[in-house]
């Protein structure tokens, strides 16, 4: 029995190490892939050389690869890792919050709200940074309206919140269609349509500085309270019996998931399937305990998103929108998951 427990602990430690290394390895490989291929050694040398130059104020010793790695690919890969990990963590949080395995990061209407903000910004010809800021603000506005509507109906239960979120999401989606209808068909409409399909082509250090506080804060907070997320599906009486402030816990989980989803949509448009597919895959592999499910979803989601973005920018001469690839890959795989009667560790 002692030996069996020891083996399980060893496997858990090994799995933890592999999960942490997975997004790091995926990020390094993705930096090397592109129209101008690099070796992992060249990519690593360029990154460390630029980091050293930033810290010491000296000149980078790898100017040949500096622009490709440091200015173009590294910000994009870092954003992909954050978006993938953030959307996966948001999916876990919402699925626990609403006790529904089909809940997605857009359950409260945040993605639809952020899409409207970005569409308005593009319609008014704003700089991309301000477009992203508009998307971020409208994402929070949509969630605020969702909770306001649910409170006005005189009930604070989760079913009412979900229904309110569906209404707000539908309203903002209609407003996005209205913006597209009024947009100029030669310049504004293609830009809005392409942005809504999802792309990381606008990734830069500037956009990372805008998104990273929201993404990292949400991920860190959810990771710190990951064991408490198991309490969210319980009934009111059961949750109170644990001694946890269930109201504050729900608010924290919803706020973190909203921050990450709004920041994700603001940076790269709508990215479908990540927040639904990755938690399901991890639930089958690691079980439903959020102490394991959340970290696994963050790591695997980050690696998956980096791989998808690399495929999107490398397969063809023109970049493929991310949501097209996630749907093509995610839908058949999710159908396969639905046909399974049991998870691996359920």
mmCIF file of C-alpha atoms in Angstrom:
data_model
loop_
_atom_site.group_PDB
_atom_site.id
_atom_site.type_symbol
_atom_site.label_atom_id
_atom_site.label_comp_id
_atom_site.label_asym_id
_atom_site.label_seq_id
_atom_site.Cartn_x
_atom_site.Cartn_y
_atom_site.Cartn_z
ATOM 1 C CA UNK A 1 0.000 0.000 0.000
ATOM 2 C CA UNK A 2 2.830 2.419 0.916
ATOM 3 C CA UNK A 3 4.651 1.563 -2.313
ATOM 4 C CA UNK A 4 1.447 2.155 -4.307
ATOM 5 C CA UNK A 5 0.982 5.578 -2.728
ATOM 6 C CA UNK A 6 4.611 6.407 -3.434
ATOM 7 C CA UNK A 7 4.196 5.492 -7.106
ATOM 8 C CA UNK A 8 1.113 7.646 -7.398
ATOM 9 C CA UNK A 9 2.906 10.575 -5.822
ATOM 10 C CA UNK A 10 5.860 10.092 -8.166
ATOM 11 C CA UNK A 11 3.585 10.034 -11.199
ATOM 12 C CA UNK A 12 1.853 13.176 -9.968
ATOM 13 C CA UNK A 13 5.187 14.966 -9.543
ATOM 14 C CA UNK A 14 6.343 13.848 -12.986
ATOM 15 C CA UNK A 15 3.053 14.924 -14.526
ATOM 16 C CA UNK A 16 3.331 18.323 -12.840
ATOM 17 C CA UNK A 17 6.821 18.861 -14.244
ATOM 18 C CA UNK A 18 5.719 17.816 -17.733
ATOM 19 C CA UNK A 19 2.701 20.134 -17.613
ATOM 20 C CA UNK A 20 4.858 23.107 -16.624
ATOM 21 C CA UNK A 21 7.431 22.335 -19.337
ATOM 22 C CA UNK A 22 4.788 21.773 -22.039
ATOM 23 C CA UNK A 23 3.896 25.431 -22.760
ATOM 24 C CA UNK A 24 7.562 26.463 -22.462
ATOM 25 C CA UNK A 25 8.634 23.819 -24.984
ATOM 26 C CA UNK A 26 5.683 24.606 -27.259
ATOM 27 C CA UNK A 27 6.517 28.308 -27.139
ATOM 28 C CA UNK A 28 10.164 27.719 -28.088
ATOM 29 C CA UNK A 29 9.210 25.411 -30.968
ATOM 30 C CA UNK A 30 6.603 27.885 -32.239
ATOM 31 C CA UNK A 31 9.165 30.714 -32.224
ATOM 32 C CA UNK A 32 11.356 28.616 -34.513
ATOM 33 C CA UNK A 33 8.602 27.933 -37.052
ATOM 34 C CA UNK A 34 7.734 30.377 -39.801
ATOM 35 C CA UNK A 35 8.673 31.467 -43.291
ATOM 36 C CA UNK A 36 12.177 32.051 -41.932
ATOM 37 C CA UNK A 37 12.994 28.942 -39.925
ATOM 38 C CA UNK A 38 15.280 29.043 -36.915
ATOM 39 C CA UNK A 39 16.860 26.398 -34.739
ATOM 40 C CA UNK A 40 15.956 26.278 -31.036
ATOM 41 C CA UNK A 41 19.547 27.330 -30.275
ATOM 42 C CA UNK A 42 19.271 30.437 -32.469
ATOM 43 C CA UNK A 43 15.913 31.374 -30.946
ATOM 44 C CA UNK A 44 17.173 30.902 -27.378
ATOM 45 C CA UNK A 45 20.365 32.884 -28.083
ATOM 46 C CA UNK A 46 18.338 35.757 -29.521
ATOM 47 C CA UNK A 47 15.972 35.852 -26.531
ATOM 48 C CA UNK A 48 18.753 35.756 -23.933
ATOM 49 C CA UNK A 49 20.817 38.300 -25.875
ATOM 50 C CA UNK A 50 17.935 40.771 -25.991
ATOM 51 C CA UNK A 51 17.128 40.195 -22.325
ATOM 52 C CA UNK A 52 20.752 40.850 -21.444
ATOM 53 C CA UNK A 53 20.730 43.989 -23.583
ATOM 54 C CA UNK A 54 17.615 45.258 -21.810
ATOM 55 C CA UNK A 55 19.099 44.657 -18.363
ATOM 56 C CA UNK A 56 22.540 46.082 -19.100
ATOM 57 C CA UNK A 57 21.649 48.733 -21.682
ATOM 58 C CA UNK A 58 24.078 47.224 -24.192
ATOM 59 C CA UNK A 59 23.512 46.207 -27.803
ATOM 60 C CA UNK A 60 22.104 42.799 -28.720
ATOM 61 C CA UNK A 61 24.753 40.426 -30.116
ATOM 62 C CA UNK A 62 22.291 38.625 -32.413
ATOM 63 C CA UNK A 63 21.034 41.397 -34.684
ATOM 64 C CA UNK A 64 20.400 38.917 -37.488
ATOM 65 C CA UNK A 65 17.571 37.212 -35.626
ATOM 66 C CA UNK A 66 16.619 40.023 -33.253
ATOM 67 C CA UNK A 67 13.762 41.491 -35.277
ATOM 68 C CA UNK A 68 12.297 38.118 -36.189
ATOM 69 C CA UNK A 69 12.431 36.613 -32.712
ATOM 70 C CA UNK A 70 12.230 39.520 -30.296
ATOM 71 C CA UNK A 71 10.018 41.995 -32.182
ATOM 72 C CA UNK A 72 7.702 39.680 -34.127
ATOM 73 C CA UNK A 73 7.464 36.082 -32.925
ATOM 74 C CA UNK A 74 8.120 36.296 -29.183
ATOM 75 C CA UNK A 75 5.313 38.807 -28.378
ATOM 76 C CA UNK A 76 2.918 36.780 -30.499
ATOM 77 C CA UNK A 77 3.829 33.468 -28.894
ATOM 78 C CA UNK A 78 3.620 34.963 -25.387
ATOM 79 C CA UNK A 79 0.189 36.400 -26.182
ATOM 80 C CA UNK A 80 -0.934 33.028 -27.568
ATOM 81 C CA UNK A 81 0.238 31.283 -24.386
ATOM 82 C CA UNK A 82 -1.603 33.784 -22.185
ATOM 83 C CA UNK A 83 -4.791 33.671 -24.260
ATOM 84 C CA UNK A 84 -4.861 29.876 -24.376
ATOM 85 C CA UNK A 85 -4.174 29.510 -20.668
ATOM 86 C CA UNK A 86 -6.568 32.309 -19.738
ATOM 87 C CA UNK A 87 -9.500 31.065 -21.825
ATOM 88 C CA UNK A 88 -9.011 27.515 -20.535
ATOM 89 C CA UNK A 89 -8.941 28.734 -16.937
ATOM 90 C CA UNK A 90 -12.030 30.863 -17.607
ATOM 91 C CA UNK A 91 -13.790 27.803 -18.993
ATOM 92 C CA UNK A 92 -13.001 25.809 -15.839
ATOM 93 C CA UNK A 93 -14.204 28.685 -13.645
ATOM 94 C CA UNK A 94 -17.485 29.155 -15.498
ATOM 95 C CA UNK A 95 -18.183 25.424 -15.670
ATOM 96 C CA UNK A 96 -17.699 25.208 -11.907
ATOM 97 C CA UNK A 97 -19.618 28.426 -11.248
ATOM 98 C CA UNK A 98 -22.697 27.319 -13.206
ATOM 99 C CA UNK A 99 -22.304 23.581 -12.489
ATOM 100 C CA UNK A 100 -22.540 23.036 -16.230
ATOM 101 C CA UNK A 101 -19.789 21.328 -18.266
ATOM 102 C CA UNK A 102 -21.014 23.138 -21.392
ATOM 103 C CA UNK A 103 -20.524 26.625 -19.944
ATOM 104 C CA UNK A 104 -18.080 28.742 -21.964
ATOM 105 C CA UNK A 105 -16.144 31.965 -21.317
ATOM 106 C CA UNK A 106 -18.920 33.850 -23.163
ATOM 107 C CA UNK A 107 -21.660 32.665 -20.821
ATOM 108 C CA UNK A 108 -22.052 36.164 -19.338
ATOM 109 C CA UNK A 109 -21.891 37.914 -22.717
ATOM 110 C CA UNK A 110 -18.351 39.225 -22.296
ATOM 111 C CA UNK A 111 -17.119 38.118 -25.736
ATOM 112 C CA UNK A 112 -20.115 39.660 -27.494
ATOM 113 C CA UNK A 113 -19.629 42.897 -25.587
ATOM 114 C CA UNK A 114 -15.904 43.023 -26.385
ATOM 115 C CA UNK A 115 -16.672 42.321 -30.048
ATOM 116 C CA UNK A 116 -19.041 45.279 -30.155
ATOM 117 C CA UNK A 117 -16.411 47.562 -28.614
ATOM 118 C CA UNK A 118 -13.797 46.479 -31.155
ATOM 119 C CA UNK A 119 -16.242 46.804 -34.053
ATOM 120 C CA UNK A 120 -17.100 50.354 -32.985
ATOM 121 C CA UNK A 121 -13.403 51.195 -32.674
ATOM 122 C CA UNK A 122 -12.674 49.890 -36.173
ATOM 123 C CA UNK A 123 -15.721 51.705 -37.538
ATOM 124 C CA UNK A 124 -14.404 54.993 -36.133
ATOM 125 C CA UNK A 125 -10.937 54.344 -37.556
ATOM 126 C CA UNK A 126 -9.165 54.192 -34.193
ATOM 127 C CA UNK A 127 -5.593 53.008 -33.679
ATOM 128 C CA UNK A 128 -5.429 49.297 -32.863
ATOM 129 C CA UNK A 129 -4.421 50.002 -29.268
ATOM 130 C CA UNK A 130 -7.591 52.039 -28.733
ATOM 131 C CA UNK A 131 -9.637 49.387 -30.526
ATOM 132 C CA UNK A 132 -8.351 46.858 -28.003
ATOM 133 C CA UNK A 133 -9.102 49.233 -25.131
ATOM 134 C CA UNK A 134 -12.660 49.736 -26.426
ATOM 135 C CA UNK A 135 -13.123 45.973 -26.624
ATOM 136 C CA UNK A 136 -11.908 45.586 -23.053
ATOM 137 C CA UNK A 137 -14.264 48.247 -21.707
ATOM 138 C CA UNK A 138 -17.321 46.927 -23.577
ATOM 139 C CA UNK A 139 -16.580 43.401 -22.359
ATOM 140 C CA UNK A 140 -16.823 44.599 -18.756
ATOM 141 C CA UNK A 141 -19.909 46.623 -19.650
ATOM 142 C CA UNK A 142 -21.682 43.523 -20.994
ATOM 143 C CA UNK A 143 -20.986 41.559 -17.818
ATOM 144 C CA UNK A 144 -22.113 44.482 -15.671
ATOM 145 C CA UNK A 145 -25.393 44.633 -17.591
ATOM 146 C CA UNK A 146 -25.827 40.872 -17.202
ATOM 147 C CA UNK A 147 -25.618 41.060 -13.412
ATOM 148 C CA UNK A 148 -27.753 44.210 -13.373
ATOM 149 C CA UNK A 149 -30.520 42.496 -15.355
ATOM 150 C CA UNK A 150 -30.363 39.389 -13.172
ATOM 151 C CA UNK A 151 -30.666 41.518 -10.013
ATOM 152 C CA UNK A 152 -33.531 43.544 -11.408
ATOM 153 C CA UNK A 153 -35.462 40.352 -11.924
ATOM 154 C CA UNK A 154 -35.338 39.905 -8.175
ATOM 155 C CA UNK A 155 -33.308 36.739 -8.098
ATOM 156 C CA UNK A 156 -29.620 36.170 -7.710
ATOM 157 C CA UNK A 157 -29.540 32.455 -8.586
ATOM 158 C CA UNK A 158 -27.226 31.145 -11.293
ATOM 159 C CA UNK A 159 -30.027 30.178 -13.688
ATOM 160 C CA UNK A 160 -31.217 33.775 -13.815
ATOM 161 C CA UNK A 161 -27.659 34.994 -14.375
ATOM 162 C CA UNK A 162 -27.188 32.560 -17.279
ATOM 163 C CA UNK A 163 -30.454 33.602 -18.891
ATOM 164 C CA UNK A 164 -29.546 37.260 -18.480
ATOM 165 C CA UNK A 165 -26.161 36.569 -20.035
ATOM 166 C CA UNK A 166 -27.817 34.943 -23.045
ATOM 167 C CA UNK A 167 -30.063 37.981 -23.498
ATOM 168 C CA UNK A 168 -27.202 40.476 -23.226
ATOM 169 C CA UNK A 169 -25.004 38.394 -25.563
ATOM 170 C CA UNK A 170 -27.825 38.288 -28.125
ATOM 171 C CA UNK A 171 -28.341 42.048 -27.838
ATOM 172 C CA UNK A 172 -24.660 42.863 -28.302
ATOM 173 C CA UNK A 173 -24.376 40.392 -31.205
ATOM 174 C CA UNK A 174 -27.253 42.200 -32.900
ATOM 175 C CA UNK A 175 -25.483 45.515 -32.360
ATOM 176 C CA UNK A 176 -22.318 44.054 -33.905
ATOM 177 C CA UNK A 177 -24.382 43.094 -36.959
ATOM 178 C CA UNK A 178 -25.732 46.635 -37.080
ATOM 179 C CA UNK A 179 -22.203 48.055 -37.016
ATOM 180 C CA UNK A 180 -21.175 45.713 -39.835
ATOM 181 C CA UNK A 181 -24.264 46.738 -41.814
ATOM 182 C CA UNK A 182 -23.340 50.430 -41.566
ATOM 183 C CA UNK A 183 -19.603 49.913 -42.198
ATOM 184 C CA UNK A 184 -17.944 50.794 -45.478
ATOM 185 C CA UNK A 185 -17.838 47.638 -47.592
ATOM 186 C CA UNK A 186 -14.429 48.398 -49.108
ATOM 187 C CA UNK A 187 -12.346 49.121 -46.014
ATOM 188 C CA UNK A 188 -14.167 48.950 -42.687
ATOM 189 C CA UNK A 189 -16.292 45.817 -43.173
ATOM 190 C CA UNK A 190 -13.390 43.497 -44.168
ATOM 191 C CA UNK A 191 -11.350 44.732 -41.192
ATOM 192 C CA UNK A 192 -14.233 44.152 -38.753
ATOM 193 C CA UNK A 193 -15.072 40.738 -40.208
ATOM 194 C CA UNK A 194 -11.454 39.554 -40.136
ATOM 195 C CA UNK A 195 -10.929 40.804 -36.595
ATOM 196 C CA UNK A 196 -14.055 39.033 -35.337
ATOM 197 C CA UNK A 197 -12.769 35.723 -36.719
ATOM 198 C CA UNK A 198 -9.726 35.957 -34.456
ATOM 199 C CA UNK A 199 -6.091 36.712 -35.155
ATOM 200 C CA UNK A 200 -2.913 37.427 -33.227
ATOM 201 C CA UNK A 201 -1.349 39.365 -36.104
ATOM 202 C CA UNK A 202 -1.526 42.639 -34.143
ATOM 203 C CA UNK A 203 0.456 41.214 -31.211
ATOM 204 C CA UNK A 204 3.203 43.504 -29.940
ATOM 205 C CA UNK A 205 4.955 44.366 -26.699
ATOM 206 C CA UNK A 206 2.541 47.297 -26.376
ATOM 207 C CA UNK A 207 -0.533 45.069 -26.625
ATOM 208 C CA UNK A 208 1.061 42.626 -24.188
ATOM 209 C CA UNK A 209 1.432 45.415 -21.647
ATOM 210 C CA UNK A 210 -2.280 46.131 -22.006
ATOM 211 C CA UNK A 211 -3.452 42.517 -21.762
ATOM 212 C CA UNK A 212 -1.001 40.878 -19.370
ATOM 213 C CA UNK A 213 -2.205 42.569 -16.138
ATOM 214 C CA UNK A 214 -5.739 41.258 -16.680
ATOM 215 C CA UNK A 215 -4.691 37.829 -17.936
ATOM 216 C CA UNK A 216 -2.037 37.158 -15.295
ATOM 217 C CA UNK A 217 -4.127 38.543 -12.425
ATOM 218 C CA UNK A 218 -7.053 36.296 -13.366
ATOM 219 C CA UNK A 219 -4.882 33.207 -13.803
ATOM 220 C CA UNK A 220 -2.983 33.753 -10.536
ATOM 221 C CA UNK A 221 -6.116 34.421 -8.470
ATOM 222 C CA UNK A 222 -7.916 31.369 -9.832
ATOM 223 C CA UNK A 223 -4.825 29.246 -9.210
ATOM 224 C CA UNK A 224 -4.648 30.428 -5.598
ATOM 225 C CA UNK A 225 -8.318 29.525 -4.951
ATOM 226 C CA UNK A 226 -8.374 26.442 -7.208
ATOM 227 C CA UNK A 227 -9.391 24.050 -4.413
ATOM 228 C CA UNK A 228 -12.305 26.319 -3.498
ATOM 229 C CA UNK A 229 -13.694 26.077 -7.029
ATOM 230 C CA UNK A 230 -14.862 22.561 -6.095
ATOM 231 C CA UNK A 231 -17.371 24.222 -3.753
ATOM 232 C CA UNK A 232 -19.078 26.289 -6.467
ATOM 233 C CA UNK A 233 -21.339 23.488 -7.849
ATOM 234 C CA UNK A 234 -22.675 22.725 -4.346
ATOM 235 C CA UNK A 235 -26.057 23.928 -3.175
ATOM 236 C CA UNK A 236 -26.333 27.036 -1.005
ATOM 237 C CA UNK A 237 -26.680 25.065 2.243
ATOM 238 C CA UNK A 238 -23.814 22.701 1.420
ATOM 239 C CA UNK A 239 -21.551 25.579 0.424
ATOM 240 C CA UNK A 240 -22.256 27.497 3.631
ATOM 241 C CA UNK A 241 -21.554 24.372 5.670
ATOM 242 C CA UNK A 242 -17.966 24.409 4.409
ATOM 243 C CA UNK A 243 -17.423 27.775 6.066
ATOM 244 C CA UNK A 244 -16.578 29.515 2.793
ATOM 245 C CA UNK A 245 -18.117 32.857 1.847
ATOM 246 C CA UNK A 246 -19.856 31.478 -1.236
ATOM 247 C CA UNK A 247 -20.989 34.893 -2.457
ATOM 248 C CA UNK A 248 -17.465 36.289 -2.427
ATOM 249 C CA UNK A 249 -16.123 33.105 -4.030
ATOM 250 C CA UNK A 250 -18.625 33.315 -6.887
ATOM 251 C CA UNK A 251 -17.872 36.986 -7.417
ATOM 252 C CA UNK A 252 -14.118 36.330 -7.482
ATOM 253 C CA UNK A 253 -14.419 33.435 -9.930
ATOM 254 C CA UNK A 254 -16.737 35.405 -12.230
ATOM 255 C CA UNK A 255 -14.527 38.513 -12.086
ATOM 256 C CA UNK A 256 -11.354 36.572 -12.887
ATOM 257 C CA UNK A 257 -12.951 34.682 -15.767
ATOM 258 C CA UNK A 258 -14.445 37.916 -17.114
ATOM 259 C CA UNK A 259 -11.111 39.749 -16.968
ATOM 260 C CA UNK A 260 -9.322 37.019 -18.882
ATOM 261 C CA UNK A 261 -12.038 36.603 -21.506
ATOM 262 C CA UNK A 262 -12.401 40.349 -22.107
ATOM 263 C CA UNK A 263 -8.626 40.773 -22.396
ATOM 264 C CA UNK A 264 -8.411 37.811 -24.776
ATOM 265 C CA UNK A 265 -11.138 39.087 -27.087
ATOM 266 C CA UNK A 266 -9.671 42.588 -26.924
ATOM 267 C CA UNK A 267 -6.254 41.374 -28.055
ATOM 268 C CA UNK A 268 -7.128 38.863 -30.765
ATOM 269 C CA UNK A 269 -10.868 38.805 -31.427
ATOM 270 C CA UNK A 270 -13.173 35.893 -30.754
ATOM 271 C CA UNK A 271 -11.415 32.562 -30.216
ATOM 272 C CA UNK A 272 -13.929 29.731 -30.101
ATOM 273 C CA UNK A 273 -13.694 26.273 -28.539
ATOM 274 C CA UNK A 274 -10.618 26.782 -26.344
ATOM 275 C CA UNK A 275 -12.587 27.459 -23.155
ATOM 276 C CA UNK A 276 -14.918 24.532 -23.841
ATOM 277 C CA UNK A 277 -12.672 21.877 -25.370
ATOM 278 C CA UNK A 278 -9.529 22.085 -23.218
ATOM 279 C CA UNK A 279 -11.302 21.743 -19.816
ATOM 280 C CA UNK A 280 -13.142 18.678 -21.142
ATOM 281 C CA UNK A 281 -9.931 17.051 -22.353
ATOM 282 C CA UNK A 282 -8.229 17.767 -19.033
ATOM 283 C CA UNK A 283 -11.254 16.548 -17.071
ATOM 284 C CA UNK A 284 -11.034 13.193 -18.857
ATOM 285 C CA UNK A 285 -7.305 12.937 -18.217
ATOM 286 C CA UNK A 286 -7.022 14.345 -14.694
ATOM 287 C CA UNK A 287 -10.509 14.127 -13.199
ATOM 288 C CA UNK A 288 -12.894 16.837 -12.030
ATOM 289 C CA UNK A 289 -10.964 18.001 -8.978
ATOM 290 C CA UNK A 290 -10.141 21.630 -9.786
ATOM 291 C CA UNK A 291 -6.891 21.487 -7.812
ATOM 292 C CA UNK A 292 -5.574 19.377 -10.715
ATOM 293 C CA UNK A 293 -8.010 20.383 -13.442
ATOM 294 C CA UNK A 294 -7.248 24.111 -13.397
ATOM 295 C CA UNK A 295 -3.414 23.926 -13.642
ATOM 296 C CA UNK A 296 -3.652 21.219 -16.293
ATOM 297 C CA UNK A 297 -6.119 23.282 -18.331
ATOM 298 C CA UNK A 298 -3.897 26.369 -18.131
ATOM 299 C CA UNK A 299 -0.793 24.519 -19.314
ATOM 300 C CA UNK A 300 -2.440 22.457 -22.049
ATOM 301 C CA UNK A 301 -4.594 25.367 -23.219
ATOM 302 C CA UNK A 302 -1.523 27.598 -23.515
ATOM 303 C CA UNK A 303 0.387 25.014 -25.560
ATOM 304 C CA UNK A 304 -2.648 24.289 -27.753
ATOM 305 C CA UNK A 305 -3.230 27.963 -28.526
ATOM 306 C CA UNK A 306 0.428 28.528 -29.405
ATOM 307 C CA UNK A 307 0.313 25.559 -31.780
ATOM 308 C CA UNK A 308 -2.932 26.741 -33.398
ATOM 309 C CA UNK A 309 -1.566 30.241 -33.953
ATOM 310 C CA UNK A 310 1.623 28.847 -35.472
ATOM 311 C CA UNK A 311 -0.424 26.760 -37.889
ATOM 312 C CA UNK A 312 -2.573 29.794 -38.724
ATOM 313 C CA UNK A 313 0.418 31.952 -39.710
ATOM 314 C CA UNK A 314 2.591 29.263 -41.313
ATOM 315 C CA UNK A 315 0.459 26.889 -43.391
ATOM 316 C CA UNK A 316 -0.524 29.304 -46.151
ATOM 317 C CA UNK A 317 0.815 32.572 -47.565
ATOM 318 C CA UNK A 318 -2.147 34.463 -46.100
ATOM 319 C CA UNK A 319 -2.929 34.005 -42.415
ATOM 320 C CA UNK A 320 -5.895 31.793 -41.493
ATOM 321 C CA UNK A 321 -8.281 33.182 -38.833
ATOM 322 C CA UNK A 322 -7.847 31.337 -35.552
ATOM 323 C CA UNK A 323 -11.525 30.543 -34.956
ATOM 324 C CA UNK A 324 -11.687 28.661 -38.245
ATOM 325 C CA UNK A 325 -8.877 26.350 -37.162
ATOM 326 C CA UNK A 326 -10.152 25.880 -33.619
ATOM 327 C CA UNK A 327 -13.574 24.931 -34.987
ATOM 328 C CA UNK A 328 -12.160 22.550 -37.601
ATOM 329 C CA UNK A 329 -9.981 20.832 -35.009
ATOM 330 C CA UNK A 330 -12.199 21.250 -31.957
ATOM 331 C CA UNK A 331 -15.618 20.238 -33.294
ATOM 332 C CA UNK A 332 -14.714 16.692 -34.469
ATOM 333 C CA UNK A 333 -12.650 16.086 -31.335
ATOM 334 C CA UNK A 334 -15.466 17.294 -29.100
ATOM 335 C CA UNK A 335 -17.917 15.012 -30.911
ATOM 336 C CA UNK A 336 -15.544 12.150 -30.133
ATOM 337 C CA UNK A 337 -15.504 13.192 -26.468
ATOM 338 C CA UNK A 338 -19.295 13.281 -26.330
ATOM 339 C CA UNK A 339 -19.416 9.708 -27.625
ATOM 340 C CA UNK A 340 -17.328 8.523 -24.710
ATOM 341 C CA UNK A 341 -19.360 7.196 -21.825
ATOM 342 C CA UNK A 342 -16.609 7.742 -19.255
ATOM 343 C CA UNK A 343 -13.506 9.859 -18.793
ATOM 344 C CA UNK A 344 -10.178 8.212 -18.134
ATOM 345 C CA UNK A 345 -10.161 9.135 -14.440
ATOM 346 C CA UNK A 346 -13.811 9.938 -13.841
#
